[in-house]
C-alpha positions as CSV (number, residue, x, y, z in Angstrom):
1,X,-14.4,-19.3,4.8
2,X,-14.7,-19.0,8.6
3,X,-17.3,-17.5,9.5
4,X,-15.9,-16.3,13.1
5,X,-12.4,-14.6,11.5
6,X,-12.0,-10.8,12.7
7,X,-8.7,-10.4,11.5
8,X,-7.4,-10.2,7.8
9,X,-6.8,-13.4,5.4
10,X,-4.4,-11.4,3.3
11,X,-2.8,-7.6,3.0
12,X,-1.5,-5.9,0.6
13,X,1.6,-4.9,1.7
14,X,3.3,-2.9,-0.4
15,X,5.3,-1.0,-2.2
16,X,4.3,2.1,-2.1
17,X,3.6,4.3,-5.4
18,X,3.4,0.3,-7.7
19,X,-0.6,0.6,-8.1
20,X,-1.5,-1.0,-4.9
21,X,-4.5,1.3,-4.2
22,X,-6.1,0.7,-8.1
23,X,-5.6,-3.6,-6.8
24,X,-7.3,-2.8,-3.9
25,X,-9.9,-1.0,-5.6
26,X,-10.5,-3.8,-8.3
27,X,-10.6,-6.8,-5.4
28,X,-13.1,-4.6,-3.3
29,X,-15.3,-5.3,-6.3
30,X,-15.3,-9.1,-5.7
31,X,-17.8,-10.4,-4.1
32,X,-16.5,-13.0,-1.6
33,X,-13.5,-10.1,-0.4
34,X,-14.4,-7.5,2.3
35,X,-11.9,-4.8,1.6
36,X,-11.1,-2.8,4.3
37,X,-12.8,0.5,2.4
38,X,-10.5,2.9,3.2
39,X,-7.5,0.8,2.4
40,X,-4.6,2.0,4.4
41,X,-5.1,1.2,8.0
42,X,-1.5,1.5,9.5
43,X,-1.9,-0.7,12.6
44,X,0.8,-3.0,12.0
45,X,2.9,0.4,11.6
46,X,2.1,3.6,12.6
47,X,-0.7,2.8,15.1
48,X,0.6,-0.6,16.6
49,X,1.5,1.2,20.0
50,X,-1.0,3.7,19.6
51,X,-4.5,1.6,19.1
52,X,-5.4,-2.1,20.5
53,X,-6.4,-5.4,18.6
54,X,-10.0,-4.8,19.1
55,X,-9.7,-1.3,17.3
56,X,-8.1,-3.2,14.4
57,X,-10.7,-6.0,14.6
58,X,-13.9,-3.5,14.5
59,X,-12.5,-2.3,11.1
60,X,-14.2,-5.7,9.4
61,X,-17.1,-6.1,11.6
62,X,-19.2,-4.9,8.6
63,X,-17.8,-8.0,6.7
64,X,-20.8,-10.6,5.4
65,X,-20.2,-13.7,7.5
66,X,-17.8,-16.0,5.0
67,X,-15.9,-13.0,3.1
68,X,-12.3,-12.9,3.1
69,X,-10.9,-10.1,5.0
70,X,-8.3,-8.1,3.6
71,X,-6.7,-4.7,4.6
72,X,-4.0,-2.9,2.1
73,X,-1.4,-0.6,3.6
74,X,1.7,-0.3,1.0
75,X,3.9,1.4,3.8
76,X,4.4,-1.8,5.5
77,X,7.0,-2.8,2.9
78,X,9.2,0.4,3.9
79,X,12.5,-0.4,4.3
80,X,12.4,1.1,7.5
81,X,9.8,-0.9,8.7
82,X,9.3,-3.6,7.1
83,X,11.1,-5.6,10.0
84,X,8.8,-5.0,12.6
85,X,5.9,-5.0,10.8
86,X,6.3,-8.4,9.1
87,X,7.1,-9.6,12.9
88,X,3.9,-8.1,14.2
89,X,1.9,-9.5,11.3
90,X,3.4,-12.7,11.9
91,X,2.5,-12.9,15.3
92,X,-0.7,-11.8,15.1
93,X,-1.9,-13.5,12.1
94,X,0.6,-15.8,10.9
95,X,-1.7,-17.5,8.3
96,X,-2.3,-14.3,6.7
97,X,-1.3,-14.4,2.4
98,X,1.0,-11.2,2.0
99,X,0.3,-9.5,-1.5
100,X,3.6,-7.2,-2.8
101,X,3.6,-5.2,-6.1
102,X,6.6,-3.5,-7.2
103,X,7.7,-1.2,-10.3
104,X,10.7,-0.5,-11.8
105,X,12.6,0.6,-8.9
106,X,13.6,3.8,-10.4
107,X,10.6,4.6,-11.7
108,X,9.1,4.0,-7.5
109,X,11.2,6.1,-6.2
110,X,10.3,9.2,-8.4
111,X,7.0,9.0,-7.6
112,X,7.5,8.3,-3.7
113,X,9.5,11.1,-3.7
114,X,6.3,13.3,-4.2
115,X,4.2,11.2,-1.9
116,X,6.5,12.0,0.5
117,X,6.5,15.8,-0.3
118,X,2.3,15.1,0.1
119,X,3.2,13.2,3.2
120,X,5.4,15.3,4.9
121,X,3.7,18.8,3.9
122,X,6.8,20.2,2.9
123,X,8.4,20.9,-0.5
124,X,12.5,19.8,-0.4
125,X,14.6,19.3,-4.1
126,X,15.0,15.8,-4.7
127,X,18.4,15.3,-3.6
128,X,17.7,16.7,-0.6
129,X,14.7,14.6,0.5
130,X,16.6,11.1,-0.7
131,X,19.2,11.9,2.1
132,X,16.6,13.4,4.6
133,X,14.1,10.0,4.0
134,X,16.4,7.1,2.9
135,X,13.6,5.2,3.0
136,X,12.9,6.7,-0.7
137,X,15.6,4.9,-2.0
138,X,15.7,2.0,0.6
139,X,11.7,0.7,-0.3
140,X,13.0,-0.1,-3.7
141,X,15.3,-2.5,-2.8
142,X,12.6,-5.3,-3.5
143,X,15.2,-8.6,-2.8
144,X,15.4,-7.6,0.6
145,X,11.8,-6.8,1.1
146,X,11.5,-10.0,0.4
147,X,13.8,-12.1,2.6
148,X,12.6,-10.3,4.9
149,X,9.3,-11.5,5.0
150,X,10.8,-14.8,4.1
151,X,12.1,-14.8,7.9
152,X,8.3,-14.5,9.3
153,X,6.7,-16.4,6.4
154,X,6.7,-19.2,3.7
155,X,6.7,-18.5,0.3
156,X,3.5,-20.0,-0.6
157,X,2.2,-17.3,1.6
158,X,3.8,-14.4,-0.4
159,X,2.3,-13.2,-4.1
160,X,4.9,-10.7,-6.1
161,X,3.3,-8.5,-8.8
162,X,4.8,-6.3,-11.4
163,X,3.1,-3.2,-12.3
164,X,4.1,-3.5,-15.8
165,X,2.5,-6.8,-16.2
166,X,-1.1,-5.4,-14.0
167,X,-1.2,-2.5,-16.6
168,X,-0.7,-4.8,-20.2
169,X,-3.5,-7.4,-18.7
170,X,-5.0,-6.7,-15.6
171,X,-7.1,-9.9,-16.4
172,X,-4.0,-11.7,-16.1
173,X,-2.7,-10.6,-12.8
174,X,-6.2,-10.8,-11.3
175,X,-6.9,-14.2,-12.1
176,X,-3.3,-14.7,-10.6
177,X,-4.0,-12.6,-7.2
178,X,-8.0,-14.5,-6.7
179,X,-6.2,-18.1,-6.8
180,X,-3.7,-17.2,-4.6
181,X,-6.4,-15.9,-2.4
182,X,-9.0,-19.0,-3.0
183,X,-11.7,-17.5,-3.9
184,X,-14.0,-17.6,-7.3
185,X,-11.8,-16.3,-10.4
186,X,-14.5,-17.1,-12.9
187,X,-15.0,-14.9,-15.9
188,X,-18.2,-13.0,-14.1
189,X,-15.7,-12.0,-11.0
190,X,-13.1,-11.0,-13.1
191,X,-15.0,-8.8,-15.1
192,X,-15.9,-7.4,-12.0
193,X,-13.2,-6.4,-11.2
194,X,-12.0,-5.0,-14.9
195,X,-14.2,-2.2,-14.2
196,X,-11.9,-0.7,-11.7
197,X,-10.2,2.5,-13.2
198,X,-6.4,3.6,-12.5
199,X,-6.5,5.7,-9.3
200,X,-3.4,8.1,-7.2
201,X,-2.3,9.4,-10.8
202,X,0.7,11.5,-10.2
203,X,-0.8,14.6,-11.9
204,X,-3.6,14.0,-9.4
205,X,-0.9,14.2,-6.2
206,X,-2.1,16.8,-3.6
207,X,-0.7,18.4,-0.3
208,X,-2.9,18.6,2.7
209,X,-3.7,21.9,3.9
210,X,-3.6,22.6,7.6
211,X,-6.6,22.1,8.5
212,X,-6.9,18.9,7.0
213,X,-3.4,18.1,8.6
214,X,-5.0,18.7,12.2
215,X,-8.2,16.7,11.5
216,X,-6.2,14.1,10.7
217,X,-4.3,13.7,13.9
218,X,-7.6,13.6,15.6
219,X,-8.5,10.2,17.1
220,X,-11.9,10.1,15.9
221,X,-10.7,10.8,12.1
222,X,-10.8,7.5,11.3
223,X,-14.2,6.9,12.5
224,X,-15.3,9.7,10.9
225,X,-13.5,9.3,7.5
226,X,-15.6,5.5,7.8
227,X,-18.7,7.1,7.9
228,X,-18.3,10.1,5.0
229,X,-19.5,9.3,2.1
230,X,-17.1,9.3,-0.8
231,X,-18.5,12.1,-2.5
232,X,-18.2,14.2,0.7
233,X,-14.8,12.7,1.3
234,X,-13.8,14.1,-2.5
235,X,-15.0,17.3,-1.9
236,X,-13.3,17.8,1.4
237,X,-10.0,16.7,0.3
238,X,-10.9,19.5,-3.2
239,X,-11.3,22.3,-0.4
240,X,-8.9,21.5,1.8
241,X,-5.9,20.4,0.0
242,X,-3.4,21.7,-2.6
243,X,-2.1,21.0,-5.9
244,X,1.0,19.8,-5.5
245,X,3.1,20.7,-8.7
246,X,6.8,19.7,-8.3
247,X,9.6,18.2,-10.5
248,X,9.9,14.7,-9.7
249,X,12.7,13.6,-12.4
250,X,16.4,12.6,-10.7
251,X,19.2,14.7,-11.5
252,X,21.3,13.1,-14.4
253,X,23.7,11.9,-12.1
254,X,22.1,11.0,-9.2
255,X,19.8,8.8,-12.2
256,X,22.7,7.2,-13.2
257,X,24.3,5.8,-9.7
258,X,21.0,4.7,-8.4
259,X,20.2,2.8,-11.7
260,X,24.1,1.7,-11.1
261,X,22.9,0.5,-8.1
262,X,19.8,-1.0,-9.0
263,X,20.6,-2.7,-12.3
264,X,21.4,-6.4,-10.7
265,X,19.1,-6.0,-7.9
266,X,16.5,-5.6,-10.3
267,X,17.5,-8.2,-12.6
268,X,17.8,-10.9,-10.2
269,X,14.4,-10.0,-8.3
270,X,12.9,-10.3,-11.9
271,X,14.7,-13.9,-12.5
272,X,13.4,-15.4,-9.7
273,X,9.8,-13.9,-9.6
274,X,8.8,-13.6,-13.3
């Protein structure tokens, strides 16, 4: 590995709410990856306009010389970004190895419907918030997720996973993500990274409390957040955020034009990457 590299080998791209951050959790635990700790770092989104390349590099400084440098940020496969952040990420690092895990699409969008809520700090019925964030819906549409990184990269550079697949044998699907990256998936690294539990359970969601809202927006949060250590960072979020309890099933009928919808999409996205 090159020694020299300040920007990312791979991300983890997305989707949103398909066990992304527990993947990220498990490959922090190898020992040849440097994981960007905190996971979501937004610059190829959110903060591309907003912080420079040299903030983005200083987030692996701390890698070992030799690691391979990975960042995970799921809302990068948002349908309503996605364009412009595969562009970015192509420009910048166009050797980078894009990892995306999906879920049955239904499924995803009932549980990034409450993200959302957690998101947006605002509780709206779930009808409502499909047509006020179309992106919901729009994320779950994992064929065009797809070609759309296809116009920015080749496919030996893009890994699909299936939730359903990391849950029955997260051996499995590690072994498969560590030789797509090229690094050591012997049986002492894997069981390395078997000891990673589930994490963002649904019944775990929470809202952020105002304070915590206003911290956030603060430009040395990240720093900050960098330097807490997690059982700080735990209690903090305890204190200063919220249960969020909400009903996250689809009305009946809304259920049944979306799986309507969804049906071939899904069918053909599982043909041609199972």
């Amino acid at each position: 590995m090159d020694k020299k590299r300040d920007l990312p080998h791979a991300i983890v791209i997305g989707t949103p709410k398909s066990g992304t951050t527990t993947l990220c959790g498990a490959l922090m635990r190898h020992p040849d990856i440097y994981m960007y700790p905190k996971k979501e770092t937004h610059f190829f989104n959110d903060l591309f306009t907003k912080r420079d390349m040299e903030w983005y590099k200083s987030l692996f400084a701390p890698a070992p010389d030799g690691a391979l440098l990975m960042e995970g940020t799921p809302d990068y496969a948002m349908s309503h970004c996605v364009e412009r952040t595969a562009e970015r990420i192509a420009d910048t690092i166009p050797d980078a190895k894009l990892i995306m895990m999906v879920r049955n699409p239904i499924d995803r969008i009932e549980s990034h419907y409450v993200q959302m809520l957690s998101n947006a700090r605002e509780v709206v019925p779930i009808d409502e918030a499909l047509d006020k964030w179309p992106e919901i819906v729009g994320t779950s549409d994992y064929g065009a997720t797809v070609e759309t990184l296809r116009q920015h990269f080749p496919d030996d550079q893009i890994l699909v996973l299936f939730l359903d697949d990391y849950k029955a044998d997260k051996d499995a699907v590690h072994a498969q993500v560590l030789e797509f990256l090229g690094v050591d998936a012997s049986e002492t690294a894997l069981a390395a990274l078997s000891e990673q539990q589930a994490l963002h359970k649904r019944e775990n969601q929470g809202m952020d409390g105002a304070l915590l809202a206003r911290l956030r927006q603060w430009k040395y949060y990240d720093r900050l957040n960098m330097l807490m250590p997690k059982g700080v960072i735990a209690m903090g979020k305890k204190l200063l955020r919220k249960p969020l309890k909400v009903p996250s099933e689809l009305p009946p009928k809304t259920r049944a034009r979306l799986e309507a919808d969804f049906a071939p999409k899904w069918a053909a996205f599982q043909s041609e990457f199972r």
